[in-house]
Amino acid sequence: MENLQRTTKMEEKVTGDIDLTVKPKRNIGKRMWKERYLYILLIPGLLYFIIYRYVPMAGNIIAFQDYSAFQGFLHSEWVGLKHFKTIFEDQEVIRVLWNTLYLSFLQIVFAFPVSIILAIMLNEVRSNVYKRIVQSIVYLPHFLSWVVVIGIVTILLKSNGIVNKLLESLFGMDPVPFLQDPNWFMPLVVLEVIWKESGWGTIIFLAALSGISPSLYEAAAVDGASRMQQIWHITLPALKSTIIILLILRLGSVLDVGFEQIYLMLTPFTMKVGNVLDTFVYLKGIQNSDFSFATAVGLFKSFVGLILIVGANRLAKRFGDQGVY
């Protein structure tokens, strides 16, 4: 009995020490006022997305109309899914879609891994001075516009350019029509992307590598692991989540292979293999004034990108990774 009374008193003491009352939530208005300067900093970014991303989405309604610039949005004739049906009936659209998917596949297979390999190579460099010099060199092409890059490529690869002069003087070869031969178009596009963007793509991977504890490499070295074994068993697993997230995001824009680069590279000789959805929408919508059909193609491209990114995210989660959401 005494033990029971003693236990009851201890419970009352503990209960008295703990405040079981639920405190009301802080007024959200007061909290926003207290953090008002942070919300003010959000305004420019929010305005950008509202004005340039969300408001233009209202223009997608012309994909369901026979839009006329003279009649406007409100008075143009509604035609439902007519233009979306045309996408799958028009042989030119099928060919352009194939060109886009094939070029995007080449960029994922050949250009995407280059940034990973380059980041691992830079991570293995022990001299900070040499590492910074190399990083600056590989980052530099990213800041050049595609107009400049295509201009450099044209100068190098034209019929009387430096490359053909070297091939002629060293091997006695006839000039190779790099810029006119359809077989060279997609390899050149992929090589340009690798040269221009691979260095910039290493930034995220290097940031991920900086979070690896040096003790892991030291322990592996003590166990007799070579540098390649350390890269395979420590570096690559540490990059796994970052690679998957970036690959998912890349799949979301699989139908977006870059308008400016492709448009500047196109010639009448390479139009059959080089015309992609972005250039097709421009040529069809702006030059031919078929705004409704071009908008339907653009909307279809966005829908496919959404499906791919959702599917890739679910697949990543099924294999034990976090995904992007």
XYZ file of N, CA, C and O in Angstrom, residues 26-40:
60
model
N 1.272 29.809 -33.614
C 1.632 31.220 -33.754
C 0.877 31.829 -34.934
O 0.729 31.198 -35.981
N 0.419 33.009 -34.775
C -0.317 33.688 -35.825
C 0.567 33.807 -37.067
O 1.658 34.354 -37.023
N 0.055 33.272 -38.202
C 0.860 33.272 -39.424
C 1.121 34.686 -39.915
O 2.162 34.975 -40.490
N 0.175 35.591 -39.662
C 0.387 36.970 -40.077
C 1.542 37.624 -39.332
O 2.355 38.333 -39.924
N 1.615 37.362 -38.015
C 2.727 37.914 -37.233
C 4.057 37.334 -37.684
O 5.069 38.033 -37.736
N 4.044 36.017 -37.982
C 5.290 35.394 -38.416
C 5.754 35.963 -39.757
O 6.940 36.204 -39.963
N 4.807 36.173 -40.679
C 5.176 36.745 -41.971
C 5.687 38.172 -41.804
O 6.620 38.585 -42.504
N 5.091 38.928 -40.884
C 5.567 40.297 -40.662
C 6.972 40.284 -40.070
O 7.810 41.114 -40.431
N 7.219 39.327 -39.163
C 8.540 39.238 -38.559
C 9.600 38.866 -39.604
O 10.733 39.362 -39.557
N 9.207 38.032 -40.560
C 10.144 37.584 -41.589
C 9.878 38.284 -42.916
O 10.148 37.748 -43.984
N 9.370 39.507 -42.856
C 8.932 40.220 -44.057
C 10.051 40.452 -45.058
O 9.822 40.445 -46.277
N 11.265 40.639 -44.576
C 12.372 40.904 -45.506
C 12.712 39.668 -46.338
O 13.112 39.781 -47.506
N 12.534 38.493 -45.748
C 12.751 37.270 -46.516
C 11.685 37.119 -47.597
O 11.980 36.709 -48.733
N 10.446 37.472 -47.259
C 9.370 37.379 -48.251
C 9.542 38.430 -49.344
O 9.183 38.188 -50.506
N 10.089 39.582 -48.980
C 10.347 40.604 -50.000
C 11.375 40.109 -51.005
O 11.282 40.366 -52.216
